PDB file of C-alpha atoms in Angstrom:
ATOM      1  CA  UNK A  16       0.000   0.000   0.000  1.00  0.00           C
ATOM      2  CA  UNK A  17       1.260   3.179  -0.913  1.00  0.00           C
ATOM      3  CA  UNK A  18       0.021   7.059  -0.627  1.00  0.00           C
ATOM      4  CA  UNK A  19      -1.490   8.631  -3.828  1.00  0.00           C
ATOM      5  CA  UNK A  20      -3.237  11.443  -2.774  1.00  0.00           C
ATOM      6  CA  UNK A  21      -2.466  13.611  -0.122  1.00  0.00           C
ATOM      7  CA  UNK A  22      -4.051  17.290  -0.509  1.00  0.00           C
ATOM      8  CA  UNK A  23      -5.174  19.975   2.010  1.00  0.00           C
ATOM      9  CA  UNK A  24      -7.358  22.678   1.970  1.00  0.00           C
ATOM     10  CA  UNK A  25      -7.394  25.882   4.264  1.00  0.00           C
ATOM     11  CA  UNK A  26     -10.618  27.526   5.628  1.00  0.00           C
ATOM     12  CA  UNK A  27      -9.289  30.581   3.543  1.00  0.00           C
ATOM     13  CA  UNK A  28      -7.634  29.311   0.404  1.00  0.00           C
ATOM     14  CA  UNK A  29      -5.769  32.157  -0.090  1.00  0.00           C
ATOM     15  CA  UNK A  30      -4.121  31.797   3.601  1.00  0.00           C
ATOM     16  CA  UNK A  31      -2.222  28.667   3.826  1.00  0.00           C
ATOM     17  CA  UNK A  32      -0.174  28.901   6.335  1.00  0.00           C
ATOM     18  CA  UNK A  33      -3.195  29.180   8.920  1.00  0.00           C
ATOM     19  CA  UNK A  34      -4.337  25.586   8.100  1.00  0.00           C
ATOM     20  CA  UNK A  35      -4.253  23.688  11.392  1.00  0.00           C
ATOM     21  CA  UNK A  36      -4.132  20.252   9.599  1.00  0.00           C
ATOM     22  CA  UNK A  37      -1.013  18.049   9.623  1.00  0.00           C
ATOM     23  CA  UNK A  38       0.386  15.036   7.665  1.00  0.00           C
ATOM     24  CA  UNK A  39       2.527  12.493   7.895  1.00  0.00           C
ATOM     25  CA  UNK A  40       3.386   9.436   5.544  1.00  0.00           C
ATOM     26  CA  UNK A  41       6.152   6.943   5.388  1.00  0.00           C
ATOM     27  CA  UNK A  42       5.576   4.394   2.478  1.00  0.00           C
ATOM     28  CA  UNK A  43       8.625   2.580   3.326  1.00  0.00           C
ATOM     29  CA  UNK A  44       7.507   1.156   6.858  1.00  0.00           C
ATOM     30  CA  UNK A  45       3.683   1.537   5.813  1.00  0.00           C
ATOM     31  CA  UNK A  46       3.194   4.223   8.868  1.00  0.00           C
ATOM     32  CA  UNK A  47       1.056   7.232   7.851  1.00  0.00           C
ATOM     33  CA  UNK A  48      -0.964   9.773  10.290  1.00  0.00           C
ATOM     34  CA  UNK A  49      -3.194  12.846  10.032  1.00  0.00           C
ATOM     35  CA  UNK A  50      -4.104  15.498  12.655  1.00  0.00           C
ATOM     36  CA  UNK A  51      -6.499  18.425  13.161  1.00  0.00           C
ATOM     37  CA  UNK A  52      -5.597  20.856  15.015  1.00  0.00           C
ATOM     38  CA  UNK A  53      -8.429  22.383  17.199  1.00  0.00           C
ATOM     39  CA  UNK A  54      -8.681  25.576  16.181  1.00  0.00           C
ATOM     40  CA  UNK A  55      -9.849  27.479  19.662  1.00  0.00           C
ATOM     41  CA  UNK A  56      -6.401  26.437  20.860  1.00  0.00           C
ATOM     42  CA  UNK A  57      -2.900  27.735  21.528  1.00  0.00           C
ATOM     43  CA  UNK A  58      -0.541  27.097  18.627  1.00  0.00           C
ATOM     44  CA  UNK A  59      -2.834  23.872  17.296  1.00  0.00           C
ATOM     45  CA  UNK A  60      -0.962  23.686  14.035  1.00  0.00           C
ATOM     46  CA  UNK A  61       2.384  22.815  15.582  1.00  0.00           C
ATOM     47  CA  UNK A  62       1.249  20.000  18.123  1.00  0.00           C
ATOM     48  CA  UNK A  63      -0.852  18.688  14.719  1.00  0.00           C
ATOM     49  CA  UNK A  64       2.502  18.582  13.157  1.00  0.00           C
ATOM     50  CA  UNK A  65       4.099  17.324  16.313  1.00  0.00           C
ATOM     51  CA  UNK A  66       1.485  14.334  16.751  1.00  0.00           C
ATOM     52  CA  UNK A  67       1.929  12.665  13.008  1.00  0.00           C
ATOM     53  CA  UNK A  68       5.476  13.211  12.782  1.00  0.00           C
ATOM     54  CA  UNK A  69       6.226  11.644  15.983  1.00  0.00           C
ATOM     55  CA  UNK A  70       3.196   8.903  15.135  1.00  0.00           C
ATOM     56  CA  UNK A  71       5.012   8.248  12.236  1.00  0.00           C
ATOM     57  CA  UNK A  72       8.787   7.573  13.592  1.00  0.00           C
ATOM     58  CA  UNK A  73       7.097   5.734  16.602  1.00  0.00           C
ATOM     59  CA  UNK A  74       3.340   4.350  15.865  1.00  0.00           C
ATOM     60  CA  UNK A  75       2.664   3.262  19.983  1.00  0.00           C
ATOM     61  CA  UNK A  76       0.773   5.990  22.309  1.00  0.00           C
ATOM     62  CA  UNK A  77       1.337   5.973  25.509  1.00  0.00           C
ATOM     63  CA  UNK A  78       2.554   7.722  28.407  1.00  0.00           C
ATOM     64  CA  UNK A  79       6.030   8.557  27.798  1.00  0.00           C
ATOM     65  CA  UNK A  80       4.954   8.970  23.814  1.00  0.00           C
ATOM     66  CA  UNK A  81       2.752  11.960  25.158  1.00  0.00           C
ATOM     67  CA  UNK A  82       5.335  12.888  27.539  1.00  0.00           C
ATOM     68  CA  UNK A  83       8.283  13.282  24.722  1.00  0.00           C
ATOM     69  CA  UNK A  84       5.338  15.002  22.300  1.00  0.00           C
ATOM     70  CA  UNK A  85       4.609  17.694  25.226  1.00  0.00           C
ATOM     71  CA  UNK A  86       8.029  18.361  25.659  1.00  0.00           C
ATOM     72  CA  UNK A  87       8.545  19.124  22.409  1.00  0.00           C
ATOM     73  CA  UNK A  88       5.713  21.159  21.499  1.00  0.00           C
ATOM     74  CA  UNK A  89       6.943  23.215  24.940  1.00  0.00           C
ATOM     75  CA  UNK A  90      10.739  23.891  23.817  1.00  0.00           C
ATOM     76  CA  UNK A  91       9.242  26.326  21.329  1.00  0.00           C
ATOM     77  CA  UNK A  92       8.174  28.659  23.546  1.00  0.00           C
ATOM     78  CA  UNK A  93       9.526  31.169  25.875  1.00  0.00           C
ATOM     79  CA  UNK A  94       6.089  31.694  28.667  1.00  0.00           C
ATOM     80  CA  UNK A  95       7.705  34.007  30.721  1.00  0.00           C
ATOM     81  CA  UNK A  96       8.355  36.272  27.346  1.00  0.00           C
ATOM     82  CA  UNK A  97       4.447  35.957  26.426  1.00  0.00           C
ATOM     83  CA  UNK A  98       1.969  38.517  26.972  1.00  0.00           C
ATOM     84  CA  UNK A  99      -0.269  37.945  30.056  1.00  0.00           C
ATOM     85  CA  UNK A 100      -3.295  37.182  27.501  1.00  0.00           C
ATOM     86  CA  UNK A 101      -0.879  34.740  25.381  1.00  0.00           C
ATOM     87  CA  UNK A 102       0.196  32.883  29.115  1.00  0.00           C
ATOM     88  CA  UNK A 103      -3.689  32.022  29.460  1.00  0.00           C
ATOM     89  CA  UNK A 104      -3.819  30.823  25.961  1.00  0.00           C
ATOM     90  CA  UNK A 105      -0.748  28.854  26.455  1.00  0.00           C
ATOM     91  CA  UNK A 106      -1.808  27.629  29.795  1.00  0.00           C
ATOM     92  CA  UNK A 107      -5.262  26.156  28.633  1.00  0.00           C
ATOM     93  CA  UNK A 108      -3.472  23.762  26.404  1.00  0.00           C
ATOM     94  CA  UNK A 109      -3.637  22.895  22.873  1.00  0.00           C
ATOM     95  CA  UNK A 110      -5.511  19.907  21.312  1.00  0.00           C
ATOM     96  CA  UNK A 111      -6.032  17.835  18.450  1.00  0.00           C
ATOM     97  CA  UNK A 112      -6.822  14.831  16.742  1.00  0.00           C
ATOM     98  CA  UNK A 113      -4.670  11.768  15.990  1.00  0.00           C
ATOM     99  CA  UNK A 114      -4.979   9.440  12.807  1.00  0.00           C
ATOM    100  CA  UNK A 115      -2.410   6.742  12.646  1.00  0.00           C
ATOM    101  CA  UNK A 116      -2.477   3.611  10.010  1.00  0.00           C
ATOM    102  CA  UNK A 117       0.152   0.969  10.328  1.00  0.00           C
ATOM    103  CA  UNK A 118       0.218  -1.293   7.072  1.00  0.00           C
ATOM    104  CA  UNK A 119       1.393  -4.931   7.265  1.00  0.00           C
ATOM    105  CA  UNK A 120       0.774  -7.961   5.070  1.00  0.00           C
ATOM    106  CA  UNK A 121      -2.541  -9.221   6.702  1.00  0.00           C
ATOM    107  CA  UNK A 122      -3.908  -5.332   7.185  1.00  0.00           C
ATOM    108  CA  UNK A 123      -3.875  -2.209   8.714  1.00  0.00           C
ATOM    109  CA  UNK A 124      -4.189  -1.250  12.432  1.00  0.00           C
ATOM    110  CA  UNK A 125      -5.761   2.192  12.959  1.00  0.00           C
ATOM    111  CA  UNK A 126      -5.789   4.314  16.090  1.00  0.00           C
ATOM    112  CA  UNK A 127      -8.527   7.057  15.810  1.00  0.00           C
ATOM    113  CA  UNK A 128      -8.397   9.871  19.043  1.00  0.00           C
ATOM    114  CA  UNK A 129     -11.013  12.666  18.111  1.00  0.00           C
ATOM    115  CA  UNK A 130     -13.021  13.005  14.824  1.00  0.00           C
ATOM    116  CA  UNK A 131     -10.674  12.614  12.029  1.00  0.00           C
ATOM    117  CA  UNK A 132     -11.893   9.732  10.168  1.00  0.00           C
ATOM    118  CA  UNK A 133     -11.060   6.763   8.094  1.00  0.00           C
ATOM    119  CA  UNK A 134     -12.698   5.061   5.409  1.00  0.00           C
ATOM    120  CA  UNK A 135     -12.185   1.350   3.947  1.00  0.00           C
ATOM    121  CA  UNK A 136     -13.214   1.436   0.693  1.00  0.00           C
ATOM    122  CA  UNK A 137     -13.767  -1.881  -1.850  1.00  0.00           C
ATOM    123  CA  UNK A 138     -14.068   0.442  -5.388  1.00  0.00           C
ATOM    124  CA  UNK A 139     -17.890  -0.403  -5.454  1.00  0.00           C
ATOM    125  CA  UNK A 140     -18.488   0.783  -1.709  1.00  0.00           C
ATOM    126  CA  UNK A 141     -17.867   1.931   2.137  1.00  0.00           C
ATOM    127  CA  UNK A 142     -17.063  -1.456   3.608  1.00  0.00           C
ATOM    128  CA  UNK A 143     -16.049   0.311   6.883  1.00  0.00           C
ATOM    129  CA  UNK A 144     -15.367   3.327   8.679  1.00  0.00           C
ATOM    130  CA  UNK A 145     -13.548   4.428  11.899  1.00  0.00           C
ATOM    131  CA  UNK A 146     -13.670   5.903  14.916  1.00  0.00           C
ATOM    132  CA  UNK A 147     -17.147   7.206  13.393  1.00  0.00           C
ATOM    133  CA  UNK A 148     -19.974   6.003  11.297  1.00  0.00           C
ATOM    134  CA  UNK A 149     -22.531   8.386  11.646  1.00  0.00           C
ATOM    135  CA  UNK A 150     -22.967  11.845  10.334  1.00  0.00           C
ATOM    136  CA  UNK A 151     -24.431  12.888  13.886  1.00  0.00           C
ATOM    137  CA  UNK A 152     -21.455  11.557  15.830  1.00  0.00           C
ATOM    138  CA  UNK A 153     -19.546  14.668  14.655  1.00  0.00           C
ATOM    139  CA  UNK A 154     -21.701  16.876  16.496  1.00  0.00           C
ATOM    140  CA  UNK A 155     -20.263  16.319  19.684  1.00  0.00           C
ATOM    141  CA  UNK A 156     -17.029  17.492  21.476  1.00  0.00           C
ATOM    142  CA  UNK A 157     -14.513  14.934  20.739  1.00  0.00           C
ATOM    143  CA  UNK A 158     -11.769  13.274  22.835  1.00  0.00           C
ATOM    144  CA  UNK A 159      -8.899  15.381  21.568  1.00  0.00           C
ATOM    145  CA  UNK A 160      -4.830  14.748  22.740  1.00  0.00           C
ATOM    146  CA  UNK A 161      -3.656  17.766  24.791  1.00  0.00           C
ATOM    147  CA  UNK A 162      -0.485  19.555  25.535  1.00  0.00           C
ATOM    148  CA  UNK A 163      -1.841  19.269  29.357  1.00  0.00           C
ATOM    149  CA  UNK A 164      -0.584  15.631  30.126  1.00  0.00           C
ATOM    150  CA  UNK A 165      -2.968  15.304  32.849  1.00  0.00           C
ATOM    151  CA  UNK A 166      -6.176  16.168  30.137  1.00  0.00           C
ATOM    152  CA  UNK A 167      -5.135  12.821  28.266  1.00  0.00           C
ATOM    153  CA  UNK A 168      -5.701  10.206  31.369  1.00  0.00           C
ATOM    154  CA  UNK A 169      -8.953   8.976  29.412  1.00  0.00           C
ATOM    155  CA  UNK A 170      -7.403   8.098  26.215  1.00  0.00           C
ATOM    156  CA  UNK A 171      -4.126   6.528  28.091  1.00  0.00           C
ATOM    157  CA  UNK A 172      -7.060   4.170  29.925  1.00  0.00           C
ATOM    158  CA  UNK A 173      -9.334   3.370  26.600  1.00  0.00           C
ATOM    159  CA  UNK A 174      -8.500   2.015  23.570  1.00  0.00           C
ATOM    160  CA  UNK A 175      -8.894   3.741  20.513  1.00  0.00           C
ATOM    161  CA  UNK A 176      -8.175   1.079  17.981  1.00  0.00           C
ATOM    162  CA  UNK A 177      -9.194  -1.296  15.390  1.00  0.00           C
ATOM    163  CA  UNK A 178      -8.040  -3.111  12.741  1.00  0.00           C
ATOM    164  CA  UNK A 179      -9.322  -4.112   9.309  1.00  0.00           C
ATOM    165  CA  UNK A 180      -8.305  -7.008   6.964  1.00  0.00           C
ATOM    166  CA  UNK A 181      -7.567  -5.912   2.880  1.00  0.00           C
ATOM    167  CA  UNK A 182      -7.641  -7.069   0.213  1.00  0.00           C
ATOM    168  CA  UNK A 183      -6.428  -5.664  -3.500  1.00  0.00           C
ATOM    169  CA  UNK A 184      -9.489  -3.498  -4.134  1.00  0.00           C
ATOM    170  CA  UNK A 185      -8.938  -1.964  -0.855  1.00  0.00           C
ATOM    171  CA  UNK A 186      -7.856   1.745  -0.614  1.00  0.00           C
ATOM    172  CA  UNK A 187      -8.226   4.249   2.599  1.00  0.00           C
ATOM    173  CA  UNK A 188      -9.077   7.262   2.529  1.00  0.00           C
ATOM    174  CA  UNK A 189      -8.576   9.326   5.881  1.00  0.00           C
ATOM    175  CA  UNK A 190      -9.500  13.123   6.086  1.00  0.00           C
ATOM    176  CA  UNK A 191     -10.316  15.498   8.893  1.00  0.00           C
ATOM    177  CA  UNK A 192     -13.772  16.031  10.135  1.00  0.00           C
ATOM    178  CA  UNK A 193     -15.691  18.461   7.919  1.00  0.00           C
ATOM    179  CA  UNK A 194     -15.032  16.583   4.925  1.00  0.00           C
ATOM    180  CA  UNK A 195     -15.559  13.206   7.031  1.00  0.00           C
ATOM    181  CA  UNK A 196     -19.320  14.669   8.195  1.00  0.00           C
ATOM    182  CA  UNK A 197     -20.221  15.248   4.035  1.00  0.00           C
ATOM    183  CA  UNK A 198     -19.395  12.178   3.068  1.00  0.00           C
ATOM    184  CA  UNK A 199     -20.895  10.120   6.164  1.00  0.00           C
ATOM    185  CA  UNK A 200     -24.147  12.347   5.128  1.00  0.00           C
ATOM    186  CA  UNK A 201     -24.634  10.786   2.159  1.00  0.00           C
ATOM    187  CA  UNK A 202     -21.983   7.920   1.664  1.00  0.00           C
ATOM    188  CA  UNK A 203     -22.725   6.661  -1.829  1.00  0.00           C
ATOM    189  CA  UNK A 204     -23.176   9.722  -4.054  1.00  0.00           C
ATOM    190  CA  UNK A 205     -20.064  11.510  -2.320  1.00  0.00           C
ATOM    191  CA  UNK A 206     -17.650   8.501  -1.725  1.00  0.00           C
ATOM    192  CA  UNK A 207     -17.945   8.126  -5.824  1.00  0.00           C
ATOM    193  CA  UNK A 208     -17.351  11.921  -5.972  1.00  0.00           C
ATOM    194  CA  UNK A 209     -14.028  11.377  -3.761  1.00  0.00           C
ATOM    195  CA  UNK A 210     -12.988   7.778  -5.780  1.00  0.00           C
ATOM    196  CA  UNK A 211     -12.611   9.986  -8.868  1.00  0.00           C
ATOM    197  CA  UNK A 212     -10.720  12.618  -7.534  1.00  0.00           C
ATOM    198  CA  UNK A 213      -6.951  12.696  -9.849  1.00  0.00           C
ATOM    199  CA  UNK A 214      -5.292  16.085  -8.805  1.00  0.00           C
ATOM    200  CA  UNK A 215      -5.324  18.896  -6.040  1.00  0.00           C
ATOM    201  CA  UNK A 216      -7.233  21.087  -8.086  1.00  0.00           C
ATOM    202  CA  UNK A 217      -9.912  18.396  -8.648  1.00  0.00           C
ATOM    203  CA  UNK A 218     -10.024  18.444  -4.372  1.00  0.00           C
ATOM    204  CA  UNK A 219      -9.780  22.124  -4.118  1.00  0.00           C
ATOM    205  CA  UNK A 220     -12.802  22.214  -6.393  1.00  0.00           C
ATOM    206  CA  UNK A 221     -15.103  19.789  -4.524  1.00  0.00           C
ATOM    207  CA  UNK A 222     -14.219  21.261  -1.315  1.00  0.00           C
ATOM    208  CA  UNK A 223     -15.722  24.716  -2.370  1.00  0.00           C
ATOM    209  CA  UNK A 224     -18.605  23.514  -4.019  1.00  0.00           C
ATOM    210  CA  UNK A 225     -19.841  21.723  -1.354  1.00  0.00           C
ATOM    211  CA  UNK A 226     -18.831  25.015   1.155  1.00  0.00           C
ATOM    212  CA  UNK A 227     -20.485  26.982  -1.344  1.00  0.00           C
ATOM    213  CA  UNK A 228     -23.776  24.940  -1.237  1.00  0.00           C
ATOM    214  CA  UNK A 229     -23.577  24.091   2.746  1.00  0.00           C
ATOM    215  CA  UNK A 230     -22.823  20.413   2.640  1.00  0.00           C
ATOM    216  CA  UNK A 231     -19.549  21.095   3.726  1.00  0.00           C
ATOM    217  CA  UNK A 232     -18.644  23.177   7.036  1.00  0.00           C
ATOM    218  CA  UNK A 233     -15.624  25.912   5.829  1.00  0.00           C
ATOM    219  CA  UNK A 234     -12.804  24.065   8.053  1.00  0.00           C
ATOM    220  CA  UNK A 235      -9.200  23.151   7.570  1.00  0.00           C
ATOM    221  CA  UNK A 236     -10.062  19.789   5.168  1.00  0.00           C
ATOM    222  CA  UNK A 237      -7.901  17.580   4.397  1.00  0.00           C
ATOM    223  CA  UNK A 238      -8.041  13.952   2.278  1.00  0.00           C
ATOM    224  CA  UNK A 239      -5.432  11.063   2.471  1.00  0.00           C
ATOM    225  CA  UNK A 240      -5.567   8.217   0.539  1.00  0.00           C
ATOM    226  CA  UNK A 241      -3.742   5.291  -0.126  1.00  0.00           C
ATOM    227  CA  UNK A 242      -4.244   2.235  -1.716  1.00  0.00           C
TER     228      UNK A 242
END
């Protein structure tokens, strides 16, 4: 299995560097990981980046994983420098999602913290989809990863994790949670809209049709998809 799309769209096109979205693919050891950074927090685009590169290098979360993530995403600041508003920013933590695939002959093992989703898909239709399957289901707050160790003590106890079986039809596709909410809305119309997808521009275009007619919420959006 190998990556042959990865694109990403900002909530303002025109302002890339803004997108809070991350990803993170190694073809070579079959390790590949998306993030969403939550947008109401501190500096959400670097502990995206932080989460799927580290995923990546070293696909098991747990306690020291976080630990070594937080202390990275905390070198690259100075708080005592900040402004007093920036301190309470800082202090409240940043958050985001985790997507992590790890390919081997008999499948792929997913780990799916928050509401970025993945989608098995056989070429004719959605054979499964993880950590969500409804539309609804991304209406709530998730379960995010935090820069505040002691805010990730529920995901450290659970486990977020499945595993699916392939076969040579199979292909993922993983994206972050506004596309994931249109598609889940109406699953076979849109999945063949995303199956015939070839280049970025092809993306970029679906993404602002369906903002421009309100099936899509304007977010960071982002599409994976290997196969």
């Amino acid at each position: 299995m190998r990556v042959l799309h990865r694109w990403t769209v900002g909530r303002q096109i025109g302002d890339p560097h803004l997108n809070e979205d991350a990803i993170a693919c190694s073809d070579l050891r079959g390790i590949h990981a998306v993030s969403d950074g939550a947008s109401e927090s501190f500096a959400s685009r670097r502990w995206a980046r932080i989460l799927v590169s580290r995923y990546v290098r070293q696909p098991v979360i747990d306690e020291a994983w976080l630990a070594r993530a937080i202390t990275s995403y905390h070198a690259a600041f100075d708080r005592a420098a900040m402004s007093w508003s920036a301190q309470a920013a800082f202090d409240r933590g940043s958050f985001a999602t985790l997507l992590g695939l790890r390919f081997d002959p008999a499948g792929v093992s997913i780990v799916g913290i928050g509401d970025s989703l993945a989608v098995l898909d056989d070429g004719t239709e959605i054979s499964a989809t993880f950590p969500y399957s409804e539309p609804e289901q991304f209406r709530a707050n998730p379960l995010l990863l935090s820069t505040i160790h002691d805010r990730n003590g529920e995901i450290l106890d659970d486990d977020f994790t499945t595993r699916w079986q392939l076969d040579g039809a199979s292909k993922l596709f993983c994206m972050t949670d506004a596309i994931g909410a249109w598609l889940l809305s109406d699953r076979p119309e849109r999945m063949e809209r995303l199956r015939t997808l070839r280049t970025r521009a092809d993306f970029v275009a679906l993404v602002e049709d369906a903002r421009g007619d309100g099936t899509m919420r304007r977010d960071d959006t982002t599409l994976l998809v290997i196969g």
